[in-house]
PDB file of C-alpha atoms in Angstrom:
ATOM      1  CA  UNK A  10      -2.838  -8.579 -12.827  1.00 44.00           C
ATOM      2  CA  UNK A  11      -1.657 -10.700 -15.705  1.00 45.00           C
ATOM      3  CA  UNK A  12       2.063 -11.936 -14.763  1.00 54.00           C
ATOM      4  CA  UNK A  13       3.409 -14.003 -12.246  1.00 79.00           C
ATOM      5  CA  UNK A  14       6.671 -13.584 -12.873  1.00 87.00           C
ATOM      6  CA  UNK A  15       8.808 -10.480 -13.570  1.00 94.00           C
ATOM      7  CA  UNK A  16      11.976 -10.936 -15.237  1.00 91.00           C
ATOM      8  CA  UNK A  17      14.233  -8.347 -16.355  1.00 92.00           C
ATOM      9  CA  UNK A  18      17.828  -8.099 -17.183  1.00 93.00           C
ATOM     10  CA  UNK A  19      20.047  -7.899 -14.450  1.00 92.00           C
ATOM     11  CA  UNK A  20      17.992  -8.011 -11.631  1.00 94.00           C
ATOM     12  CA  UNK A  21      16.137  -9.891  -9.123  1.00 94.00           C
ATOM     13  CA  UNK A  22      13.461 -11.850 -10.400  1.00 94.00           C
ATOM     14  CA  UNK A  23       9.624 -11.712  -9.033  1.00 97.00           C
ATOM     15  CA  UNK A  24       7.665 -14.731  -8.516  1.00 97.00           C
ATOM     16  CA  UNK A  25       4.171 -13.723  -7.242  1.00 98.00           C
ATOM     17  CA  UNK A  26       2.659 -16.784  -5.990  1.00 97.00           C
ATOM     18  CA  UNK A  27      -0.721 -14.761  -5.041  1.00 97.00           C
ATOM     19  CA  UNK A  28      -2.503 -11.525  -5.050  1.00 97.00           C
ATOM     20  CA  UNK A  29      -5.783 -10.600  -2.666  1.00 98.00           C
ATOM     21  CA  UNK A  30      -7.787  -7.571  -3.301  1.00 98.00           C
ATOM     22  CA  UNK A  31      -9.892  -6.747  -0.491  1.00 98.00           C
ATOM     23  CA  UNK A  32     -12.667  -3.674  -0.943  1.00 98.00           C
ATOM     24  CA  UNK A  33     -14.475  -1.607   2.311  1.00 97.00           C
ATOM     25  CA  UNK A  34     -17.825  -0.073   1.684  1.00 97.00           C
ATOM     26  CA  UNK A  35     -18.513   1.829   4.581  1.00 96.00           C
ATOM     27  CA  UNK A  36     -22.625   2.981   5.382  1.00 96.00           C
ATOM     28  CA  UNK A  37     -21.966   4.453   8.528  1.00 96.00           C
ATOM     29  CA  UNK A  38     -20.052   3.972  11.518  1.00 92.00           C
ATOM     30  CA  UNK A  39     -23.671   4.608  14.211  1.00 94.00           C
ATOM     31  CA  UNK A  40     -24.291   7.946  12.574  1.00 94.00           C
ATOM     32  CA  UNK A  41     -26.468   8.714   9.699  1.00 94.00           C
ATOM     33  CA  UNK A  42     -25.638   6.665   7.174  1.00 94.00           C
ATOM     34  CA  UNK A  43     -23.611   8.148   3.956  1.00 92.00           C
ATOM     35  CA  UNK A  44     -25.438   8.616   1.023  1.00 92.00           C
ATOM     36  CA  UNK A  45     -23.037   6.655  -0.963  1.00 92.00           C
ATOM     37  CA  UNK A  46     -20.065   4.475   1.126  1.00 94.00           C
ATOM     38  CA  UNK A  47     -16.856   5.303   2.053  1.00 94.00           C
ATOM     39  CA  UNK A  48     -14.787   2.879  -0.325  1.00 96.00           C
ATOM     40  CA  UNK A  49     -11.498   1.745   1.021  1.00 97.00           C
ATOM     41  CA  UNK A  50      -9.095  -1.044  -0.617  1.00 98.00           C
ATOM     42  CA  UNK A  51      -5.717  -2.570  -0.821  1.00 98.00           C
ATOM     43  CA  UNK A  52      -3.965  -4.884  -2.637  1.00 98.00           C
ATOM     44  CA  UNK A  53      -1.828  -7.637  -1.336  1.00 98.00           C
ATOM     45  CA  UNK A  54       0.909 -10.148  -2.767  1.00 98.00           C
ATOM     46  CA  UNK A  55       3.027 -13.123  -1.717  1.00 98.00           C
ATOM     47  CA  UNK A  56       6.447 -13.617  -3.589  1.00 98.00           C
ATOM     48  CA  UNK A  57       9.324 -14.863  -2.597  1.00 97.00           C
ATOM     49  CA  UNK A  58      11.669 -13.818  -0.655  1.00 98.00           C
ATOM     50  CA  UNK A  59      14.524 -14.386  -2.975  1.00 96.00           C
ATOM     51  CA  UNK A  60      17.164 -12.999   0.219  1.00 97.00           C
ATOM     52  CA  UNK A  61      15.207 -15.006   3.277  1.00 98.00           C
ATOM     53  CA  UNK A  62      16.985 -18.241   5.686  1.00 97.00           C
ATOM     54  CA  UNK A  63      20.939 -15.607   4.546  1.00 96.00           C
ATOM     55  CA  UNK A  64      22.333 -12.395   4.854  1.00 97.00           C
ATOM     56  CA  UNK A  65      22.313 -10.857   1.743  1.00 97.00           C
ATOM     57  CA  UNK A  66      24.319  -7.520   2.027  1.00 97.00           C
ATOM     58  CA  UNK A  67      23.046  -5.409  -1.277  1.00 97.00           C
ATOM     59  CA  UNK A  68      19.748  -6.092  -1.941  1.00 97.00           C
ATOM     60  CA  UNK A  69      19.087  -2.994  -3.599  1.00 96.00           C
ATOM     61  CA  UNK A  70      18.174  -4.240  -6.648  1.00 96.00           C
ATOM     62  CA  UNK A  71      15.169  -5.435  -5.735  1.00 97.00           C
ATOM     63  CA  UNK A  72      13.556  -1.674  -5.218  1.00 97.00           C
ATOM     64  CA  UNK A  73      14.677  -1.587  -8.840  1.00 97.00           C
ATOM     65  CA  UNK A  74      12.819  -5.172  -9.938  1.00 97.00           C
ATOM     66  CA  UNK A  75       9.793  -4.226  -8.038  1.00 97.00           C
ATOM     67  CA  UNK A  76       8.589  -0.903  -9.583  1.00 97.00           C
ATOM     68  CA  UNK A  77       6.947  -2.231 -12.601  1.00 96.00           C
ATOM     69  CA  UNK A  78       5.133  -4.164 -10.004  1.00 97.00           C
ATOM     70  CA  UNK A  79       4.231  -1.741  -7.824  1.00 97.00           C
ATOM     71  CA  UNK A  80       2.595  -0.449 -10.983  1.00 97.00           C
ATOM     72  CA  UNK A  81       0.756  -2.944 -11.932  1.00 97.00           C
ATOM     73  CA  UNK A  82      -0.655  -3.081  -7.908  1.00 97.00           C
ATOM     74  CA  UNK A  83      -1.273  -0.031  -8.591  1.00 97.00           C
ATOM     75  CA  UNK A  84      -3.559  -0.210 -11.061  1.00 97.00           C
ATOM     76  CA  UNK A  85      -5.520  -2.854  -9.745  1.00 97.00           C
ATOM     77  CA  UNK A  86      -5.906  -1.138  -6.751  1.00 98.00           C
ATOM     78  CA  UNK A  87      -7.757   2.014  -8.625  1.00 98.00           C
ATOM     79  CA  UNK A  88      -9.903  -0.204 -10.862  1.00 98.00           C
ATOM     80  CA  UNK A  89     -11.452  -2.685  -8.486  1.00 98.00           C
ATOM     81  CA  UNK A  90     -12.107   0.693  -6.299  1.00 97.00           C
ATOM     82  CA  UNK A  91     -14.178   2.033  -9.218  1.00 96.00           C
ATOM     83  CA  UNK A  92     -11.364   2.764 -12.090  1.00 96.00           C
ATOM     84  CA  UNK A  93     -10.916   6.500 -11.089  1.00 96.00           C
ATOM     85  CA  UNK A  94      -7.651   7.752  -9.747  1.00 97.00           C
ATOM     86  CA  UNK A  95      -8.129  12.002  -9.549  1.00 95.00           C
ATOM     87  CA  UNK A  96     -10.938   9.652  -6.250  1.00 96.00           C
ATOM     88  CA  UNK A  97      -8.960   8.479  -4.536  1.00 97.00           C
ATOM     89  CA  UNK A  98      -7.920  10.613  -1.696  1.00 97.00           C
ATOM     90  CA  UNK A  99      -6.068   8.609   1.152  1.00 98.00           C
ATOM     91  CA  UNK A 100      -3.103   6.134   0.361  1.00 98.00           C
ATOM     92  CA  UNK A 101      -0.942   3.399   2.724  1.00 98.00           C
ATOM     93  CA  UNK A 102       1.353   0.283   2.237  1.00 98.00           C
ATOM     94  CA  UNK A 103       3.011  -1.701   4.199  1.00 98.00           C
ATOM     95  CA  UNK A 104       4.710  -5.161   3.923  1.00 98.00           C
ATOM     96  CA  UNK A 105       4.719  -8.719   6.553  1.00 98.00           C
ATOM     97  CA  UNK A 106       7.711 -10.445   6.266  1.00 98.00           C
ATOM     98  CA  UNK A 107       8.040 -14.017   7.115  1.00 98.00           C
ATOM     99  CA  UNK A 108      10.374 -16.200   9.334  1.00 98.00           C
ATOM    100  CA  UNK A 109      13.237 -16.491   7.132  1.00 98.00           C
ATOM    101  CA  UNK A 110      13.541 -12.801   6.291  1.00 98.00           C
ATOM    102  CA  UNK A 111      14.437 -10.148   7.959  1.00 98.00           C
ATOM    103  CA  UNK A 112      12.586  -6.695   8.815  1.00 98.00           C
ATOM    104  CA  UNK A 113      14.853  -4.586   5.748  1.00 98.00           C
ATOM    105  CA  UNK A 114      13.230  -6.996   2.818  1.00 98.00           C
ATOM    106  CA  UNK A 115      10.278  -5.103   3.743  1.00 98.00           C
ATOM    107  CA  UNK A 116      11.377  -2.163   3.395  1.00 98.00           C
ATOM    108  CA  UNK A 117      12.066  -2.555  -0.393  1.00 98.00           C
ATOM    109  CA  UNK A 118       9.128  -2.269  -0.808  1.00 98.00           C
ATOM    110  CA  UNK A 119       9.077   2.163   0.164  1.00 95.00           C
ATOM    111  CA  UNK A 120      10.164   3.149  -2.829  1.00 96.00           C
ATOM    112  CA  UNK A 121       8.853   1.321  -5.745  1.00 97.00           C
ATOM    113  CA  UNK A 122       4.802   0.707  -3.801  1.00 97.00           C
ATOM    114  CA  UNK A 123       5.138   4.642  -3.117  1.00 95.00           C
ATOM    115  CA  UNK A 124       6.108   5.861  -6.515  1.00 93.00           C
ATOM    116  CA  UNK A 125       4.142   3.381  -8.313  1.00 93.00           C
ATOM    117  CA  UNK A 126       0.768   4.920  -6.762  1.00 96.00           C
ATOM    118  CA  UNK A 127       1.846   8.767  -6.712  1.00 93.00           C
ATOM    119  CA  UNK A 128       2.595   8.110 -10.452  1.00 93.00           C
ATOM    120  CA  UNK A 129      -1.069   6.958 -10.958  1.00 96.00           C
ATOM    121  CA  UNK A 130      -2.547   9.527  -9.246  1.00 95.00           C
ATOM    122  CA  UNK A 131      -1.147  12.662 -10.989  1.00 90.00           C
ATOM    123  CA  UNK A 132       2.258  12.846  -8.930  1.00 79.00           C
ATOM    124  CA  UNK A 133       0.744  12.831  -5.522  1.00 91.00           C
ATOM    125  CA  UNK A 134       2.324  15.404  -2.905  1.00 90.00           C
ATOM    126  CA  UNK A 135       2.099  13.551   0.360  1.00 95.00           C
ATOM    127  CA  UNK A 136       4.613  10.918   1.312  1.00 94.00           C
ATOM    128  CA  UNK A 137       3.266   7.722   1.759  1.00 97.00           C
ATOM    129  CA  UNK A 138       2.784   6.490   5.059  1.00 97.00           C
ATOM    130  CA  UNK A 139       4.273   3.186   5.816  1.00 98.00           C
ATOM    131  CA  UNK A 140       4.506   0.006   8.197  1.00 98.00           C
ATOM    132  CA  UNK A 141       5.632  -3.556   8.375  1.00 98.00           C
ATOM    133  CA  UNK A 142       7.094  -6.557  10.729  1.00 98.00           C
ATOM    134  CA  UNK A 143       7.856 -10.037  10.721  1.00 98.00           C
ATOM    135  CA  UNK A 144       5.875 -13.287  11.447  1.00 98.00           C
ATOM    136  CA  UNK A 145       4.233 -16.675  10.223  1.00 98.00           C
ATOM    137  CA  UNK A 146       1.109 -17.324   7.770  1.00 98.00           C
ATOM    138  CA  UNK A 147      -1.514 -15.643   8.835  1.00 98.00           C
ATOM    139  CA  UNK A 148       0.145 -12.471  10.378  1.00 98.00           C
ATOM    140  CA  UNK A 149      -1.916  -8.976  10.047  1.00 98.00           C
ATOM    141  CA  UNK A 150      -1.179  -5.400   9.296  1.00 98.00           C
ATOM    142  CA  UNK A 151      -2.779  -2.147  10.523  1.00 98.00           C
ATOM    143  CA  UNK A 152      -1.790   0.138   7.079  1.00 98.00           C
ATOM    144  CA  UNK A 153      -1.763   3.957   7.489  1.00 98.00           C
ATOM    145  CA  UNK A 154      -3.965   5.825   5.623  1.00 98.00           C
ATOM    146  CA  UNK A 155      -3.342   9.525   4.994  1.00 97.00           C
ATOM    147  CA  UNK A 156      -4.738  12.096   2.413  1.00 96.00           C
ATOM    148  CA  UNK A 157      -2.522  11.801  -1.178  1.00 96.00           C
ATOM    149  CA  UNK A 158      -0.931  15.619  -0.629  1.00 95.00           C
ATOM    150  CA  UNK A 159      -1.053  16.967   2.818  1.00 93.00           C
ATOM    151  CA  UNK A 160      -0.355  14.286   5.328  1.00 92.00           C
ATOM    152  CA  UNK A 161      -1.733  17.214   7.823  1.00 93.00           C
ATOM    153  CA  UNK A 162      -5.646  16.540   6.883  1.00 96.00           C
ATOM    154  CA  UNK A 163      -6.927  14.996   9.774  1.00 95.00           C
ATOM    155  CA  UNK A 164     -10.360  13.711   8.538  1.00 95.00           C
ATOM    156  CA  UNK A 165      -7.926  11.804   6.452  1.00 96.00           C
ATOM    157  CA  UNK A 166      -6.126   9.241   9.047  1.00 96.00           C
ATOM    158  CA  UNK A 167      -7.517   6.116   8.749  1.00 96.00           C
ATOM    159  CA  UNK A 168      -6.121   2.535   8.282  1.00 97.00           C
ATOM    160  CA  UNK A 169      -6.985  -0.558   6.935  1.00 97.00           C
ATOM    161  CA  UNK A 170      -6.239  -4.542   8.573  1.00 98.00           C
ATOM    162  CA  UNK A 171      -4.965  -6.760   5.454  1.00 98.00           C
ATOM    163  CA  UNK A 172      -3.155 -10.230   5.357  1.00 98.00           C
ATOM    164  CA  UNK A 173      -3.416 -13.539   4.315  1.00 98.00           C
ATOM    165  CA  UNK A 174      -4.186 -16.512   5.704  1.00 97.00           C
ATOM    166  CA  UNK A 175      -1.252 -18.286   3.806  1.00 97.00           C
ATOM    167  CA  UNK A 176       1.015 -15.730   3.521  1.00 98.00           C
ATOM    168  CA  UNK A 177       3.794 -14.852   4.510  1.00 98.00           C
ATOM    169  CA  UNK A 178       5.129 -18.491   4.088  1.00 98.00           C
ATOM    170  CA  UNK A 179       9.067 -18.683   5.527  1.00 98.00           C
ATOM    171  CA  UNK A 180      10.508 -17.501   1.905  1.00 98.00           C
ATOM    172  CA  UNK A 181       8.270 -15.336   1.470  1.00 98.00           C
ATOM    173  CA  UNK A 182       7.223 -11.704   1.763  1.00 98.00           C
ATOM    174  CA  UNK A 183       3.773  -9.714   1.519  1.00 98.00           C
ATOM    175  CA  UNK A 184       3.741  -6.452   0.006  1.00 98.00           C
ATOM    176  CA  UNK A 185       0.732  -4.206   0.254  1.00 98.00           C
ATOM    177  CA  UNK A 186      -0.502  -0.953  -1.039  1.00 98.00           C
ATOM    178  CA  UNK A 187      -3.978   0.710   0.377  1.00 98.00           C
ATOM    179  CA  UNK A 188      -6.202   3.375  -0.870  1.00 98.00           C
ATOM    180  CA  UNK A 189      -9.612   5.607  -0.068  1.00 98.00           C
ATOM    181  CA  UNK A 190     -11.595   7.465  -1.987  1.00 97.00           C
ATOM    182  CA  UNK A 191     -12.181  10.010   0.686  1.00 94.00           C
ATOM    183  CA  UNK A 192     -12.058  10.903   4.827  1.00 95.00           C
ATOM    184  CA  UNK A 193     -13.882   8.770   7.006  1.00 95.00           C
ATOM    185  CA  UNK A 194     -17.577   8.485   7.240  1.00 94.00           C
ATOM    186  CA  UNK A 195     -17.887  10.389  10.015  1.00 94.00           C
ATOM    187  CA  UNK A 196     -14.936  12.729  10.450  1.00 92.00           C
ATOM    188  CA  UNK A 197     -15.512  15.276  12.658  1.00 91.00           C
ATOM    189  CA  UNK A 198     -12.443  16.433  14.873  1.00 94.00           C
ATOM    190  CA  UNK A 199     -11.511  19.748  12.852  1.00 92.00           C
ATOM    191  CA  UNK A 200      -8.498  20.080  12.037  1.00 91.00           C
ATOM    192  CA  UNK A 201      -7.194  21.251   8.112  1.00 89.00           C
ATOM    193  CA  UNK A 202      -9.617  20.104   5.360  1.00 88.00           C
ATOM    194  CA  UNK A 203      -9.502  18.853   2.491  1.00 86.00           C
ATOM    195  CA  UNK A 204     -10.655  21.586   0.717  1.00 87.00           C
ATOM    196  CA  UNK A 205      -8.108  24.372   2.137  1.00 86.00           C
ATOM    197  CA  UNK A 206      -4.679  21.937   1.166  1.00 84.00           C
ATOM    198  CA  UNK A 207      -2.215  24.117  -0.569  1.00 85.00           C
ATOM    199  CA  UNK A 208      -0.169  21.666  -2.250  1.00 79.00           C
ATOM    200  CA  UNK A 209       3.343  23.182  -1.768  1.00 78.00           C
ATOM    201  CA  UNK A 210       5.381  20.674   0.320  1.00 83.00           C
ATOM    202  CA  UNK A 211       2.954  17.362   1.096  1.00 83.00           C
ATOM    203  CA  UNK A 212       2.102  18.423   4.099  1.00 87.00           C
ATOM    204  CA  UNK A 213      -0.808  20.916   4.237  1.00 88.00           C
TER     205      UNK A 213
END
């Protein structure tokens, strides 16, 4: 990330206050240590909510304003996870809206956040799982994760807890992307295997 503000003609301004990247390296979860750790990462950014404190009927333009942000955030997270997009196997997204906003402001991240990741991951097939909530600064949220090409791959069902101690402020939104480089470290409950993915419908 090199910009704090994104401004495009005719679109709302995206003013970012801070960016946070968190990487987990998981060697084991009580079982035998893995030869290499399972890596799970998230990027979150706190931005000013231009609709805070009032009801605005047409907010769709913000989705277009957020598209380059989604790409930049996805780039940054892939880099933090080693830089090889081909090694990313699961993803998810979410939002925490400050108390002067509404839940629908979190939904503005669905297209720019999801398509940003899918584009950089080779047009991944599966829908990007998502969650959102309204809360005060320090609110944390569990970001759901599943396989990038087949949502039914059970070994990749996961979640990553994300939050910022000082965000979102009442007039802010925290938008989040999350990715992993493989299945849960001790995945062993059966179901569709990653090696069995057909890649036709984003589910199997």
